[in-house]
mmCIF file of C-alpha atoms in Angstrom:
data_model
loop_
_atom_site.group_PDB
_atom_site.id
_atom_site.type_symbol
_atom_site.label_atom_id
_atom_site.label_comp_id
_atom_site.label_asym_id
_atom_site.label_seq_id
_atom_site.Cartn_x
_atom_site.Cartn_y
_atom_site.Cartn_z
ATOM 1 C CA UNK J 1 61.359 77.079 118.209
ATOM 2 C CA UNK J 2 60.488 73.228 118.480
ATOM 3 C CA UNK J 3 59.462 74.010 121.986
ATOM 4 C CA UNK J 4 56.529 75.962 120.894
ATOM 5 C CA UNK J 5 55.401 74.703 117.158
ATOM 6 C CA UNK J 6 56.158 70.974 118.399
ATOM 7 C CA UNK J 7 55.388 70.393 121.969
ATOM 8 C CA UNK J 8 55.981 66.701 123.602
ATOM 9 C CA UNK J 9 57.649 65.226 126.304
ATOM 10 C CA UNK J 10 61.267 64.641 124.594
ATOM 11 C CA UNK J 11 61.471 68.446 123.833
ATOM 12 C CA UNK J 12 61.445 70.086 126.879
ATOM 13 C CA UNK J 13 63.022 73.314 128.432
ATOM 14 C CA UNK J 14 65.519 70.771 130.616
ATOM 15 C CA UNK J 15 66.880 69.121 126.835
ATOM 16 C CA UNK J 16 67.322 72.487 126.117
ATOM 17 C CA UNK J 17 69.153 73.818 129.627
ATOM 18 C CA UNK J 18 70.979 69.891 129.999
ATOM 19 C CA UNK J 19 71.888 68.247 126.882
ATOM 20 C CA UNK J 20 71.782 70.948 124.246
ATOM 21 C CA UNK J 21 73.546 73.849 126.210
ATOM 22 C CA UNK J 22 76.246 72.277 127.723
ATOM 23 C CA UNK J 23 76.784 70.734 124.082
ATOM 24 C CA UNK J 24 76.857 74.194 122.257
ATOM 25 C CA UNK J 25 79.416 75.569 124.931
ATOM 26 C CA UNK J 26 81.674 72.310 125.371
ATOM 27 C CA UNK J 27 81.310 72.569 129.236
ATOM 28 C CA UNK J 28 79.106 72.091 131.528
ATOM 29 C CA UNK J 29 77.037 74.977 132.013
ATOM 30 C CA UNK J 30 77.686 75.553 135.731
ATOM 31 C CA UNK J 31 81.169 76.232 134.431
ATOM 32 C CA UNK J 32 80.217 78.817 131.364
ATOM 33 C CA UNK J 33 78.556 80.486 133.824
ATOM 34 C CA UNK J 34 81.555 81.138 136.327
ATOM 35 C CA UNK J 35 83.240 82.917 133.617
ATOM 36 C CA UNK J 36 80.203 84.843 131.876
ATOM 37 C CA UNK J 37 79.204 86.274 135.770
ATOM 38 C CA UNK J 38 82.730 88.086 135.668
ATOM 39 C CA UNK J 39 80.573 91.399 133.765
ATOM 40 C CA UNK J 40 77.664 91.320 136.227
ATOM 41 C CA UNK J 41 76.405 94.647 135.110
ATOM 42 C CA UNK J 42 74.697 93.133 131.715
ATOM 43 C CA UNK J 43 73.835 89.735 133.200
ATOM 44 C CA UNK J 44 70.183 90.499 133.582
ATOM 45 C CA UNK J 45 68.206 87.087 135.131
ATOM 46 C CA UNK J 46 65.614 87.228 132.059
ATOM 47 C CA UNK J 47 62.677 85.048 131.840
ATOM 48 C CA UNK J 48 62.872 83.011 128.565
ATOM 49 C CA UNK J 49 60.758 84.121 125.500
ATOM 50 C CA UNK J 50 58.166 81.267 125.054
ATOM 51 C CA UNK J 51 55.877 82.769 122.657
ATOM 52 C CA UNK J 52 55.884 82.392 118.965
ATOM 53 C CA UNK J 53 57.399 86.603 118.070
ATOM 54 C CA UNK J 54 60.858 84.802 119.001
ATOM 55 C CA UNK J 55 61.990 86.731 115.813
ATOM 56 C CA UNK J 56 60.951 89.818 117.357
ATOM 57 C CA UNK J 57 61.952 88.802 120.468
ATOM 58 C CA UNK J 58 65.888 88.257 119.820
ATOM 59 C CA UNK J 59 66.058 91.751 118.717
ATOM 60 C CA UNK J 60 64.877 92.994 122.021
ATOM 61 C CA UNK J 61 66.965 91.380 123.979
ATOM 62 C CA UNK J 62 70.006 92.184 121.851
ATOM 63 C CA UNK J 63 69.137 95.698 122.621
ATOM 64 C CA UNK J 64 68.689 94.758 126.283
ATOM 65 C CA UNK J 65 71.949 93.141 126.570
ATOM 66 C CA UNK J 66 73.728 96.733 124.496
ATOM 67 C CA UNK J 67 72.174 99.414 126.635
ATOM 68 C CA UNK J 68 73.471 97.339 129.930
ATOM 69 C CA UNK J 69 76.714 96.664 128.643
ATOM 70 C CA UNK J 70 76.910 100.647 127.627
ATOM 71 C CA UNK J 71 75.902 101.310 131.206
ATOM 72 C CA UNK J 72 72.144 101.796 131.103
ATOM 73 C CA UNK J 73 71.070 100.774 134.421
ATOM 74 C CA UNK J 74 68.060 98.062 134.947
ATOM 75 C CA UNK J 75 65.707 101.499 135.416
ATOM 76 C CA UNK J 76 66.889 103.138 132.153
ATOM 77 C CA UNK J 77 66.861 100.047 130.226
ATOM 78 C CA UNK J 78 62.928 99.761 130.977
ATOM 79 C CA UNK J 79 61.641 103.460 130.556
ATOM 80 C CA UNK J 80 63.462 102.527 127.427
ATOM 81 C CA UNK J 81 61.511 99.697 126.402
ATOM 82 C CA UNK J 82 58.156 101.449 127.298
ATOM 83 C CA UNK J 83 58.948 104.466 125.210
ATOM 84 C CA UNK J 84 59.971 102.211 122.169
ATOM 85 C CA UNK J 85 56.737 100.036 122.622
ATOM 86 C CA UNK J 86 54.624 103.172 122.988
ATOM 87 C CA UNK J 87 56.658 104.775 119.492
ATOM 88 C CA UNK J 88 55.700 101.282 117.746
ATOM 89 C CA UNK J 89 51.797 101.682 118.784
ATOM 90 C CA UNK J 90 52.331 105.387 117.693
ATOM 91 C CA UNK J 91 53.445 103.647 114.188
ATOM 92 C CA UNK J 92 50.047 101.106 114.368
ATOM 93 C CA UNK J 93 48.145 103.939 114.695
ATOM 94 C CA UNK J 94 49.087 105.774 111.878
ATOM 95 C CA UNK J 95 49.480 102.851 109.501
ATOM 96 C CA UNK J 96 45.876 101.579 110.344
ATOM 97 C CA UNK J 97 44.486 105.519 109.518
ATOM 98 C CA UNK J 98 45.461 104.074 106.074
ATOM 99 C CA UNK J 99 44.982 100.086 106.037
ATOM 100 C CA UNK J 100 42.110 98.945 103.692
ATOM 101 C CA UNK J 101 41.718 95.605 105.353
ATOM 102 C CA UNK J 102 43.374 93.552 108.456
ATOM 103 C CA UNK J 103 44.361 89.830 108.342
ATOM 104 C CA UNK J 104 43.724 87.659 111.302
ATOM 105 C CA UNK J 105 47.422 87.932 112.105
ATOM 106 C CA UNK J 106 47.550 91.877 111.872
ATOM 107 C CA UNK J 107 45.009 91.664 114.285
ATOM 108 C CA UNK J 108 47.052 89.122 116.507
ATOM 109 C CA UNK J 109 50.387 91.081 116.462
ATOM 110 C CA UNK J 110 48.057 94.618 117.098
ATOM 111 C CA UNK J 111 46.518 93.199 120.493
ATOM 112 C CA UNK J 112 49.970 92.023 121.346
ATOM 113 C CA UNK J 113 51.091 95.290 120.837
ATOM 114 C CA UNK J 114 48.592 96.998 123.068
ATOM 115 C CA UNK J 115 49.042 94.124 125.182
ATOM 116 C CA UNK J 116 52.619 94.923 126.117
ATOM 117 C CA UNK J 117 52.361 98.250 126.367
ATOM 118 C CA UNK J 118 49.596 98.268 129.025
ATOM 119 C CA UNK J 119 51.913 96.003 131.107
ATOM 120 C CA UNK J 120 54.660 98.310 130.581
ATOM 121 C CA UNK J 121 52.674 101.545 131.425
ATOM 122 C CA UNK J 122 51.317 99.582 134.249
ATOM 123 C CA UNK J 123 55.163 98.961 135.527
ATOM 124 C CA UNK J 124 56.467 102.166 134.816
ATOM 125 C CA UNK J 125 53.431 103.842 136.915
ATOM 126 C CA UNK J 126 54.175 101.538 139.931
ATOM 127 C CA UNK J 127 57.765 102.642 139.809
ATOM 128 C CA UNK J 128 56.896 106.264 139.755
ATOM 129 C CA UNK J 129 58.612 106.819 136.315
ATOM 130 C CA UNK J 130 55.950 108.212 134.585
ATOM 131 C CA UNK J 131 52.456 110.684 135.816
ATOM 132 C CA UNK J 132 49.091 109.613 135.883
ATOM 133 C CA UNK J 133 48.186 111.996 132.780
ATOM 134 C CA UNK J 134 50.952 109.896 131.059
ATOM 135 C CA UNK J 135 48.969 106.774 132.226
ATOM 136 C CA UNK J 136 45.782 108.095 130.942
ATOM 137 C CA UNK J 137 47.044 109.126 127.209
ATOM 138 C CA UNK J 138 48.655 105.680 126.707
ATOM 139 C CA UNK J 139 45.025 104.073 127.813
ATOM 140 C CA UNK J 140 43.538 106.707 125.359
ATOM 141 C CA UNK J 141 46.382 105.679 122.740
ATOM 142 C CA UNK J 142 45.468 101.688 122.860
ATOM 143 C CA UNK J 143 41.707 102.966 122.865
ATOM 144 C CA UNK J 144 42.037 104.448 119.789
ATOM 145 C CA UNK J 145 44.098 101.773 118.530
ATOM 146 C CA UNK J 146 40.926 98.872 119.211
ATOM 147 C CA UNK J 147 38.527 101.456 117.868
ATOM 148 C CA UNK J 148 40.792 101.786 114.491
ATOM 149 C CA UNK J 149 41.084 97.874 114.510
ATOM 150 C CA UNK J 150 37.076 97.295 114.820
ATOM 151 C CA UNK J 151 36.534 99.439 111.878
ATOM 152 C CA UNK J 152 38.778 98.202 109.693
ATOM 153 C CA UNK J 153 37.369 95.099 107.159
ATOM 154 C CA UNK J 154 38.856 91.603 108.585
ATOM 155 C CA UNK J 155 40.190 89.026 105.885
ATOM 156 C CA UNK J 156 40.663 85.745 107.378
ATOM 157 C CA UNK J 157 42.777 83.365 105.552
ATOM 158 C CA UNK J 158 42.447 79.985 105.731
ATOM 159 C CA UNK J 159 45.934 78.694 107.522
ATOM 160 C CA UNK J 160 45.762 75.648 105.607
ATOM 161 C CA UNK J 161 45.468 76.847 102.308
ATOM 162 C CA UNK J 162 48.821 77.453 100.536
ATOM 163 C CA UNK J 163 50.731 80.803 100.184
ATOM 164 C CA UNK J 164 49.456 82.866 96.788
ATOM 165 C CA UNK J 165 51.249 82.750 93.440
ATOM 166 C CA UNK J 166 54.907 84.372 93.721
ATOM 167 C CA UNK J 167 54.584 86.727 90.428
ATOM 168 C CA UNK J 168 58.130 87.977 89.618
ATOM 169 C CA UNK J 169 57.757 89.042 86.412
ATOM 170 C CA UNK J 170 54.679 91.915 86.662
ATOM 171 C CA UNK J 171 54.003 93.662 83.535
ATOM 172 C CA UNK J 172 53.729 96.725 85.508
ATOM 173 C CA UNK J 173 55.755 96.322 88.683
ATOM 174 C CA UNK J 174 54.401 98.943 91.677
ATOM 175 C CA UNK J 175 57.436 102.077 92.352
ATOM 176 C CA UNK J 176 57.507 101.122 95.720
ATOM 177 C CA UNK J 177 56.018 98.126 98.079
ATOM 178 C CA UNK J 178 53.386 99.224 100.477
ATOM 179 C CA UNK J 179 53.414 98.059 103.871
ATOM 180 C CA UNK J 180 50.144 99.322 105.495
ATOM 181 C CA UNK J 181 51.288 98.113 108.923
ATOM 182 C CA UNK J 182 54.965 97.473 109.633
#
C-alpha cells in the first residue's frame, strides 16, 4: 500500500523483502523459504502487484494459489484467468447497456479491464489455447466495450472535494441498491 500512495526512498520494495518480512515470519526469509518450497506444485514465481487494484488483486491470487494447490497446472490456471477476465468484460458490457453516466474512475477500472484482457487473449493465442475467430470476438468484445464507454455522459469529480452527505435515514429508502457497473 505505502509503496504506491506514498513513494520515497525509506519505503522501498527491499524494507519490504529485508526488514519487514523476515519480521512477520520470525526468521530470516532464506529460511521460510526452505520449508514453504517443500509443495512446489503451488509455488508459482509471481511478479508482485504494484498497482493501486491491490484489493482486487489479493483475490486473484488467492484463487491462483487454490486452483494450483487443487492440481490445476500453470496452463489451466491461465485459460482460467482469461475466461474469468473475458466473463467480467461480458458483465461491463451489459451493465454499461444500462449506465446513465460514468465517473472518471468507472472509466479507469473499464480500460483496465479491456486492458488485461487483450494481454491475456494475446497470451493465450501465442500458446495455441485459443483460435483466431476466438481472438477476433474478444477484439470485437473490447470494441464494443470503448464504443459503449464513449457514449455514455462522463461526470468527473473533483478528487479533492469531500465524499457526499451519508443519508441514513431516507424518507423513502430505494427496494434494492443499484449498481450500474459492478
Amino acid at each position: 500500500y505505502r509503496l504506491y500512495h506514498d513513494p520515497s526512498k525509506s519505503n522501498t520494495p527491499e524494507v519490504f523483502y529485508e526488514k519487514l518480512l523476515p519480521w512477520l515470519l520470525d526468521r530470516p526469509v532464506a529460511n521460510a523459504l526452505q520449508t514453504t518450497l517443500v509443495d512446489e506444485k503451488c509455488n508459482d514465481w509471481r511478479t508482485p502487484q504494484r498497482a493501486g487494484t491491490c484489493y482486487h488483486r489479493c483475490v486473484l491470487e488467492a484463487l491462483h494459489y487454490l486452483c494450483r494447490r487443487k492440481g490445476l497446472s500453470v496452463e489451466h490456471t491461465k485459460q482460467l484467468f482469461f475466461v474469468l477476465r473475458r466473463e467480467m468484460c461480458r458483465m461491463v458490457e451489459e451493465d454499461l447497456k444500462v449506465a446513465e453516466k460514468l465517473n472518471n474512475s468507472d472509466d479507469k477500472l473499464i480500460g483496465i479491464a479491456c486492458q488485461q484482457l487483450a494481454h491475456s487473449v494475446v497470451k493465450q493465442m501465442d500458446r495455441g489455447s485459443i483460435t483466431a475467430k476466438q481472438l477476433g470476438q474478444v477484439q470485437q468484445q473490447i470494441e464494443r466495450i470503448k464504443g459503449a464507454v464513449a457514449q455514455i455522459p462522463m461526470e468527473y469529480s473533483d478528487s479533492s472535494a469531500p465524499p457526499p452527505q451519508l443519508e441514513l435515514h431516507r424518507p423513502n429508502p430505494p427496494q434494492h441498491d443499484h449498481f450500474p457497473l459492478f
